[in-house]
Short mmCIF file of C-alpha atoms in Angstrom, two decimals:
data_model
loop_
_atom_site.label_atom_id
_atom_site.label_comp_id
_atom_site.label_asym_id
_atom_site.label_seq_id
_atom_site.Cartn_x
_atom_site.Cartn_y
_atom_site.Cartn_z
CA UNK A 300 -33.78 49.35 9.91
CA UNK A 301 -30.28 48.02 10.47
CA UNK A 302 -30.30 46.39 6.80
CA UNK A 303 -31.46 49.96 5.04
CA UNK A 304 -28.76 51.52 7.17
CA UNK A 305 -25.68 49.47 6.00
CA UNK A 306 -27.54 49.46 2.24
CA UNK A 307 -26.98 53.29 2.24
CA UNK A 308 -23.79 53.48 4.29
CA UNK A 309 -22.51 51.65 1.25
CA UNK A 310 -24.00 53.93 -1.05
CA UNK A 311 -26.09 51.26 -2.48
CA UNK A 312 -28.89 54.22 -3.26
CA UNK A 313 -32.71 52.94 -3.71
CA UNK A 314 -34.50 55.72 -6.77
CA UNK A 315 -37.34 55.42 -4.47
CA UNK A 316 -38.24 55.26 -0.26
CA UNK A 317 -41.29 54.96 1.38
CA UNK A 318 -41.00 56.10 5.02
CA UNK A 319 -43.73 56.05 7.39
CA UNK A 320 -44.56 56.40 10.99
CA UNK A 321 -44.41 58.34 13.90
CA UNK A 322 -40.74 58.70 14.32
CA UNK A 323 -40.02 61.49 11.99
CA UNK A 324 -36.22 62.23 13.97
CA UNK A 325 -34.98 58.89 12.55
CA UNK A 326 -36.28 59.45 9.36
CA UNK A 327 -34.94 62.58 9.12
CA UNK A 328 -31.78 60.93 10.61
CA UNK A 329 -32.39 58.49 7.49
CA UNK A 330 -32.59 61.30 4.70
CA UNK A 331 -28.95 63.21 6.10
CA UNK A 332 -27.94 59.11 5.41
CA UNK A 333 -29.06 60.10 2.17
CA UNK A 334 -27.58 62.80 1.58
CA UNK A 335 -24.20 61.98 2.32
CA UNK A 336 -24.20 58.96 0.16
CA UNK A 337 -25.20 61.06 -3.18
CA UNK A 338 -23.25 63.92 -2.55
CA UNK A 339 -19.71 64.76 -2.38
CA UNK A 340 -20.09 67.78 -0.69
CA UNK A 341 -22.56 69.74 1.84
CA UNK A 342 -22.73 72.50 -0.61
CA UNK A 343 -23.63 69.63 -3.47
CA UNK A 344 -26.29 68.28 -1.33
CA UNK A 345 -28.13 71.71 -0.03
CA UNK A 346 -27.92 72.96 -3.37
CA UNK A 347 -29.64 69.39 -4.95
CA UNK A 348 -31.49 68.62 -2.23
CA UNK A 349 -35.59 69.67 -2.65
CA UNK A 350 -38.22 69.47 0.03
CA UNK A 351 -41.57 69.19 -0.97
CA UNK A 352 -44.82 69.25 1.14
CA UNK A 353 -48.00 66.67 -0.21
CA UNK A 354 -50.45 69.15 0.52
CA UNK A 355 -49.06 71.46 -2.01
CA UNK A 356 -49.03 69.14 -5.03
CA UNK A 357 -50.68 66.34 -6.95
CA UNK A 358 -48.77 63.13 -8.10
CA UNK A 359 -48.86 64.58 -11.77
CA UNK A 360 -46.69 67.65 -10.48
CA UNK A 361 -44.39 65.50 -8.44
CA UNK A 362 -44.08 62.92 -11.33
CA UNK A 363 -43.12 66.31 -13.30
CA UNK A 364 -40.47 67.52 -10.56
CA UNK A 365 -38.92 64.10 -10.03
CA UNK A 366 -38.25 63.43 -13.92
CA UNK A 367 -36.43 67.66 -14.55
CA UNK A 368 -32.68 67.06 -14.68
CA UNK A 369 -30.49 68.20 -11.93
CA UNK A 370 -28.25 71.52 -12.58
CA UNK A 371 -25.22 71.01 -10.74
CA UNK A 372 -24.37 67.16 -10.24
CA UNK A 373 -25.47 63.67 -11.96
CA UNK A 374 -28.23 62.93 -9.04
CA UNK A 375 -30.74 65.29 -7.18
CA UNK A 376 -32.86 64.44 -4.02
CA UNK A 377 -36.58 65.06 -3.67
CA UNK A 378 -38.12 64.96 -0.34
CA UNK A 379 -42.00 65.03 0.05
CA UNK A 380 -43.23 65.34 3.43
CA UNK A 381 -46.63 64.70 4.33
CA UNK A 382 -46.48 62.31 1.31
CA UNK A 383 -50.53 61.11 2.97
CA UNK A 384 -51.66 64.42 2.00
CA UNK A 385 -51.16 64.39 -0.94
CA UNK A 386 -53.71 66.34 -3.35
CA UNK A 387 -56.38 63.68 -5.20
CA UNK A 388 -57.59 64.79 -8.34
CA UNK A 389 -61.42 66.25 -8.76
CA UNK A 390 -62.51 63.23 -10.85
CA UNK A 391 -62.17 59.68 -10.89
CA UNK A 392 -60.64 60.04 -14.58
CA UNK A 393 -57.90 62.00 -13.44
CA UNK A 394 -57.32 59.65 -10.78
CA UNK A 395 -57.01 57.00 -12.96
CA UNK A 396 -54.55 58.73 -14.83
CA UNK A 397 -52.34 59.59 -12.37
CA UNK A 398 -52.27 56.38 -10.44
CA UNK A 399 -51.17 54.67 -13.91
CA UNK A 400 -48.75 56.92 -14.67
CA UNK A 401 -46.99 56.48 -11.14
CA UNK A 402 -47.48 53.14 -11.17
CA UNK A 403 -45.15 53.40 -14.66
CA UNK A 404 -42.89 55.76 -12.77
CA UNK A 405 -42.24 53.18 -10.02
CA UNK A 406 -41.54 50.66 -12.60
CA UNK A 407 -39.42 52.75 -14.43
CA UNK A 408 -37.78 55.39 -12.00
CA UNK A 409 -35.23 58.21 -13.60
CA UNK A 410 -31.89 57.55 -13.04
CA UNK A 411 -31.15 60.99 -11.80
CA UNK A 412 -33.32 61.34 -9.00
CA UNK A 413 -33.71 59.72 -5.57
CA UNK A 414 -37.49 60.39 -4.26
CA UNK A 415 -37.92 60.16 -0.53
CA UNK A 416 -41.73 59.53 0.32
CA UNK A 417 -42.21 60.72 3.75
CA UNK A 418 -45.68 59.92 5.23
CA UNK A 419 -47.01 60.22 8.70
CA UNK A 420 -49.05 57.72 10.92
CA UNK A 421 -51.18 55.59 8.13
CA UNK A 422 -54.31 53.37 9.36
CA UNK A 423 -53.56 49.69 7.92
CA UNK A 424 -56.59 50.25 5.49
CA UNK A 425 -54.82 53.23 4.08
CA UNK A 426 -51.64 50.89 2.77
CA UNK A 427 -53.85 48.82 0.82
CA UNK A 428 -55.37 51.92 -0.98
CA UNK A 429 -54.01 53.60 -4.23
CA UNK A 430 -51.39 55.14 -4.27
CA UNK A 431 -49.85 53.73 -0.61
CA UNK A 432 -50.27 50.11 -1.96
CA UNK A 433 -47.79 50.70 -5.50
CA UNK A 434 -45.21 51.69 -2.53
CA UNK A 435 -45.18 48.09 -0.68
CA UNK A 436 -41.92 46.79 -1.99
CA UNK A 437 -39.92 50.29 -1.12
CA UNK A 438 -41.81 51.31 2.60
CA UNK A 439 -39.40 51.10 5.43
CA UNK A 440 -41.91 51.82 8.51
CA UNK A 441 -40.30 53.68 11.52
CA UNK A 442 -43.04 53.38 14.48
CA UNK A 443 -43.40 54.77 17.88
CA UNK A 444 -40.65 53.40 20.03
CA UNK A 445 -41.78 50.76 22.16
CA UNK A 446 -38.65 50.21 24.38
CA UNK A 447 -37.22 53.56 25.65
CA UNK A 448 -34.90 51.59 27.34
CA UNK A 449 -33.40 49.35 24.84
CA UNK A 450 -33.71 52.20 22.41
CA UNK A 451 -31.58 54.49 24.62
CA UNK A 452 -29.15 51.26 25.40
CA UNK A 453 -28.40 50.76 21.84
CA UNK A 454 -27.68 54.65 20.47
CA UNK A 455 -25.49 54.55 23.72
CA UNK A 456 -23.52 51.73 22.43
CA UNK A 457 -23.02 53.37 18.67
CA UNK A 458 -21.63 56.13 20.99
CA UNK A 459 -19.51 54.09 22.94
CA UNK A 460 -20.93 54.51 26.36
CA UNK A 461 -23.14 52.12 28.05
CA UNK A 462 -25.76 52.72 30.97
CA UNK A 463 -25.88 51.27 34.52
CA UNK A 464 -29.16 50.35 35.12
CA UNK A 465 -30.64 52.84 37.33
CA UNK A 466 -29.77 55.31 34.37
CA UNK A 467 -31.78 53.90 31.88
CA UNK A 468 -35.21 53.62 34.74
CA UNK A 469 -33.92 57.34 35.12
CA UNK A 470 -34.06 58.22 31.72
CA UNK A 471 -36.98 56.85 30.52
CA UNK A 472 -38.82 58.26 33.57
CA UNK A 473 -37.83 62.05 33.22
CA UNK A 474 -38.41 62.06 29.16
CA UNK A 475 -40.55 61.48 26.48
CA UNK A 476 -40.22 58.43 25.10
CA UNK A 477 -39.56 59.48 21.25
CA UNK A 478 -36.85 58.84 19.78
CA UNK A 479 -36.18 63.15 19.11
CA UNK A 480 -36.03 63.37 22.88
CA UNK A 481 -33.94 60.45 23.72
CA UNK A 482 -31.35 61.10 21.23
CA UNK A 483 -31.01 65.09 22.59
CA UNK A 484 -31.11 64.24 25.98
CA UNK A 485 -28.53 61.43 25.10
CA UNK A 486 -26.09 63.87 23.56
CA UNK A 487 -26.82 66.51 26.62
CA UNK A 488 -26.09 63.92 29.26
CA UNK A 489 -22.51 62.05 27.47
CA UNK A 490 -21.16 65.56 27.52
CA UNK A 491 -22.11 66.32 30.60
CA UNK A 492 -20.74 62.63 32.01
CA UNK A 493 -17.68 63.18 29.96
CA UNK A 494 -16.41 66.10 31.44
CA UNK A 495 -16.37 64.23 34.92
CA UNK A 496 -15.19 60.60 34.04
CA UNK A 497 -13.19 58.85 31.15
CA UNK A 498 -14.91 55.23 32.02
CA UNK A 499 -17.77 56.18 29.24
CA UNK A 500 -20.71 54.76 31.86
CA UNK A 501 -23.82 56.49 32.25
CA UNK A 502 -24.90 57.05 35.92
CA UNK A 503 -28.36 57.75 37.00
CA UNK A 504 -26.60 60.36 38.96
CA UNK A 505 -25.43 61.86 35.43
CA UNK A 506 -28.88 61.83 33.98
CA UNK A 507 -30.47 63.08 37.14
CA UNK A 508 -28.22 66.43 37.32
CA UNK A 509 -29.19 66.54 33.85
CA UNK A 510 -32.65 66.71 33.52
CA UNK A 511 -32.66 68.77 36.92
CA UNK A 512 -34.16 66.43 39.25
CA UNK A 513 -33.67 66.36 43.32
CA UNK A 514 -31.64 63.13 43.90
CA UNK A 515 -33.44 62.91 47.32
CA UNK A 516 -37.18 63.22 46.09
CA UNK A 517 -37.14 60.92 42.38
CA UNK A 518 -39.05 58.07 41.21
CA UNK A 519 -36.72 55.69 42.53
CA UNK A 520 -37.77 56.53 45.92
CA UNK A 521 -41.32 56.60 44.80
CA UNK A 522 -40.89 53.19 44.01
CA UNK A 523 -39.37 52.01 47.39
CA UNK A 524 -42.05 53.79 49.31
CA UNK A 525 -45.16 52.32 46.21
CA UNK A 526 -43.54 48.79 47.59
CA UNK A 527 -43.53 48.88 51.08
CA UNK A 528 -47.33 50.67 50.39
CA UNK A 529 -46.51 54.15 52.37
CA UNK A 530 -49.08 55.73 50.98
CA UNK A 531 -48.21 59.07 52.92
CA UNK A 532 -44.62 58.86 52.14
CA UNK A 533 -45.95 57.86 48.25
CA UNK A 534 -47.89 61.32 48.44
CA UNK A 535 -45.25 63.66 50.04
CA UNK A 536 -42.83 62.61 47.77
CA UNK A 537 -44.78 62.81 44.74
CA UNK A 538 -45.77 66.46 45.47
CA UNK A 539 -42.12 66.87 46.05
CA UNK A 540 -41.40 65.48 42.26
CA UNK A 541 -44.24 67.98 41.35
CA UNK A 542 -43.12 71.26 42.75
CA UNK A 543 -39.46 70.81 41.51
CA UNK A 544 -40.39 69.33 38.37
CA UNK A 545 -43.74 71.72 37.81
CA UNK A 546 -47.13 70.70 38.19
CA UNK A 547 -48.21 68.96 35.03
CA UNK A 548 -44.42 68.03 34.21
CA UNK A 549 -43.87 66.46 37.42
CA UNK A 550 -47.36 64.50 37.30
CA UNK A 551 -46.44 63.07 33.32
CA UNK A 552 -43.48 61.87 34.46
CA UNK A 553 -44.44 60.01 37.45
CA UNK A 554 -47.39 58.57 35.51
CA UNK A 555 -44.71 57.28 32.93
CA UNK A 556 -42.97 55.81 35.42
CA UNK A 557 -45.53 54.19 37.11
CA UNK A 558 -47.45 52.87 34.13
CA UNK A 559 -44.26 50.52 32.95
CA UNK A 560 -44.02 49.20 36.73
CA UNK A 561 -47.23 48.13 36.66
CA UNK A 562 -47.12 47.40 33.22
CA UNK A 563 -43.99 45.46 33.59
CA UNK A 564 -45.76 43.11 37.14
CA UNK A 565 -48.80 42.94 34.57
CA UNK A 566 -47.32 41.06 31.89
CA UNK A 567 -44.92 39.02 34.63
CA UNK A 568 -48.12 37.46 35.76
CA UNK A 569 -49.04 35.93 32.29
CA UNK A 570 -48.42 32.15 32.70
CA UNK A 571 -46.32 31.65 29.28
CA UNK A 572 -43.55 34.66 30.89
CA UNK A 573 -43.86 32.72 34.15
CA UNK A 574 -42.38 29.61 32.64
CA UNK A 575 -39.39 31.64 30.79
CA UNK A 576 -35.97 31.91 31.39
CA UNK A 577 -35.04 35.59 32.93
CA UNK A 578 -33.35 36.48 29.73
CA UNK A 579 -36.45 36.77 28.29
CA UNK A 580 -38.52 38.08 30.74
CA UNK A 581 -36.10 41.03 29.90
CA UNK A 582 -37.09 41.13 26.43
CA UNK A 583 -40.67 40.70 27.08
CA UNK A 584 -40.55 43.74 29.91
CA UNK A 585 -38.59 45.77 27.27
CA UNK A 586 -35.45 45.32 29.32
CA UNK A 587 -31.83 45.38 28.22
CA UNK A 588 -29.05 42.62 29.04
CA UNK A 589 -27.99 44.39 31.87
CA UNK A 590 -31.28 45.21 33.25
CA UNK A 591 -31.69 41.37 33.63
CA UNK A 592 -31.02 41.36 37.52
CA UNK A 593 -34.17 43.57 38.02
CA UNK A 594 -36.17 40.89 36.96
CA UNK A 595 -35.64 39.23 40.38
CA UNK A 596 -37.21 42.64 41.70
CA UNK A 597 -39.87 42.55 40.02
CA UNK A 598 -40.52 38.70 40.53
CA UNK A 599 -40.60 39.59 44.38
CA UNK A 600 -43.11 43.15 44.12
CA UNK A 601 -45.58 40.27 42.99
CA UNK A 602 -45.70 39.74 46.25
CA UNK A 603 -47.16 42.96 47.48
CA UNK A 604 -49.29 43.27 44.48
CA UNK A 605 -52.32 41.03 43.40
CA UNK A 606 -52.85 40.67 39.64
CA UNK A 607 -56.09 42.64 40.54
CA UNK A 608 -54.51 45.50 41.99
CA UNK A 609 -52.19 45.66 39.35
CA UNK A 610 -55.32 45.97 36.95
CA UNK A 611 -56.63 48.55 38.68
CA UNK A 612 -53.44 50.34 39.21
CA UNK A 613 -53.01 50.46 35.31
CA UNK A 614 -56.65 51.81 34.95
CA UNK A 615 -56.52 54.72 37.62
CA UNK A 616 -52.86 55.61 35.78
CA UNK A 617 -54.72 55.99 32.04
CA UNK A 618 -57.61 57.64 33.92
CA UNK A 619 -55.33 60.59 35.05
CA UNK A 620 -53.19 59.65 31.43
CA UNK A 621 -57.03 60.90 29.69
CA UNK A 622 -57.24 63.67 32.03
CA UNK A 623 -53.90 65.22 31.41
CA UNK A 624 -54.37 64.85 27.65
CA UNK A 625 -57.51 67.41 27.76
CA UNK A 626 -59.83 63.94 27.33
CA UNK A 627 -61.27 64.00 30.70
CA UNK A 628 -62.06 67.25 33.08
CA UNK A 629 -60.02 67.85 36.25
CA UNK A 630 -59.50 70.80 38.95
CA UNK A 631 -56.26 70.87 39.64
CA UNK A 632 -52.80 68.08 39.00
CA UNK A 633 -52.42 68.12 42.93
CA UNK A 634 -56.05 66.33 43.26
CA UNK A 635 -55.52 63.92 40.55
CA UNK A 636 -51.85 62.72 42.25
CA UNK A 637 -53.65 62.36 45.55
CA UNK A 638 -56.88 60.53 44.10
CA UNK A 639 -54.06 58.39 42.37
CA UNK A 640 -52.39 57.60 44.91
CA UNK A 641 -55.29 56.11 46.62
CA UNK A 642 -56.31 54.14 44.23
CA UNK A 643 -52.48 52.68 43.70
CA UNK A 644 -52.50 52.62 47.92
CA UNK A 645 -55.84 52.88 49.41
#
């Protein structure tokens, strides 16, 4: 992603992207990239700018849109969202047709127009069918983000701020980890830190008072009490998370948290991480450099939890994970955090 972004940053323009995935902030983040590399001017670029939708079109009309001249300056920029649903002809003669002729139109783009294929989530089987497979040497795939953390670490670096450690566990507790929400709540919380310090450091205090969240009842002090197994104090102070945060809120995000500690002892237990140095435990646990000295925390909750009850941990958390996704039938969020808890504790 790093490579495409320098490429465009200096203005060596593609005629053709293929974007797909899940993350459709940093695509979009991608196509203003655009943008300002082809035009001179915001005016230039809303007025030669074009978003299309896939559903409304078939390739022969896009092949039709992407090869009119521009009115107003030398290059114009298409955008077709939903590029996946794009409309497939009634026969297999049309088809034909139309696959051959964008197949030419890859080969041979116009000079004059930039397309920007945006797709969404894709099954693997669907890149090695017409037309997803002519795309293969232009796709740039931008997936769920797997590292909140890291993510959040980096886009506050480009910022010039950086995060003390309990920040980033803070952040990636209280949001969702996509990169939309991350980036917003980013912005939110550097304004908000930068009207109290000049050091450009991130505080979990910061992010706390940002996201409105008790700095007495958190998931920091969850944790404490999940490792010294309080399973009453685990409980009060859960239901404390839940009636400032609201019910359902409060329960997603304590799930979130939970799930990466216990995701995090999981994968410490596999032998090959055992044997590694602790700067790559970091990498493997989805740490960044200066989360390395948690490691050393984490190495010692092995202690108070079995590989087994780590296992079962994990399986109770996607059980109430199903249940607050509408896949499983509940009474109320209070009962699932208690029946949780038990199963973390009892």
């Amino acid at each position: 992603m790093e490579k495409l972004k320098k490429a465009i940053q200096s203005k060596k323009i593609a005629p053709i992207y293929f974007f797909t995935g899940s993350e459709s902030y940093l695509k979009e983040e991608f196509a203003t990239l655009i943008q300002g590399a082809l035009f001179a001017s915001e005016e230039d670029a809303v007025a030669n700018t074009h978003l299309l939708h896939g559903h409304d079109m078939t390739l022969r009309e896009l092949l039709s849109r992407a090869s009119e001249y521009p009115m107003f300056t030398e290059r114009q920029l298409l955008v077709v969202r939903h590029f996946e649903k794009i409309k497939k002809p009634t026969t297999k003669e049309q088809q034909k047709q139309q696959y051959a002729a964008f197949g030419n139109y890859l080969a041979n783009p116009a000079t004059f127009t930039v397309l920007l294929l945006d797709a969404d989530e894709l099954d693997k089987s669907d890149f090695e069918k017409q037309p997803f497979s002519l795309l293969k040497s232009v796709r740039h795939d931008f997936p769920a983000i797997k590292h909140p953390d890291l993510f959040a670490s980096e886009r506050a670096a480009q910022a010039g701020w950086e995060f003390e450690p309990d920040a980033l566990k803070a952040l990636a507790a209280y949001i969702d980890p996509s990169s939309r929400e991350i980036c917003q709540e980013l912005d939110k919380i550097i304004l908000y830190a930068s009207e109290r310090q000049s050091a450009k450091r991130i505080t979990a205090a910061d992010v706390l008072d940002c996201v409105g969240v008790s700095r007495t009842y958190n998931v920091f002090e969850l944790e404490k009490a999940l490792v010294a197994r309080n399973l009453r104090l685990c409980s009060g102070m859960s239901l404390m998370i839940m009636d400032q945060e609201g019910q359902k809120e409060g329960l997603m995000a304590i799930v979130r948290y939970l799930t990466t500690f216990y995701m995090r002892l999981w994968k410490i237990y596999m032998p090959e991480v055992q044997r590694m140095a602790q700067s790559d435990i970091a990498k493997v646990l989805g740490m960044s450099p200066r989360q390395e000295f948690l490691i050393k925390s984490y190495l010692t909750y092995t202690r108070q939890f079995s590989l087994q009850q780590t296992e079962t941990a994990l399986c109770a958390l996607r059980d109430v994970d199903a249940s607050l996704k509408g896949l499983r039938p509940y009474s109320d969020e209070k009962y699932l955090l208690l029946q949780l808890m038990q199963h973390l504790l009892g």
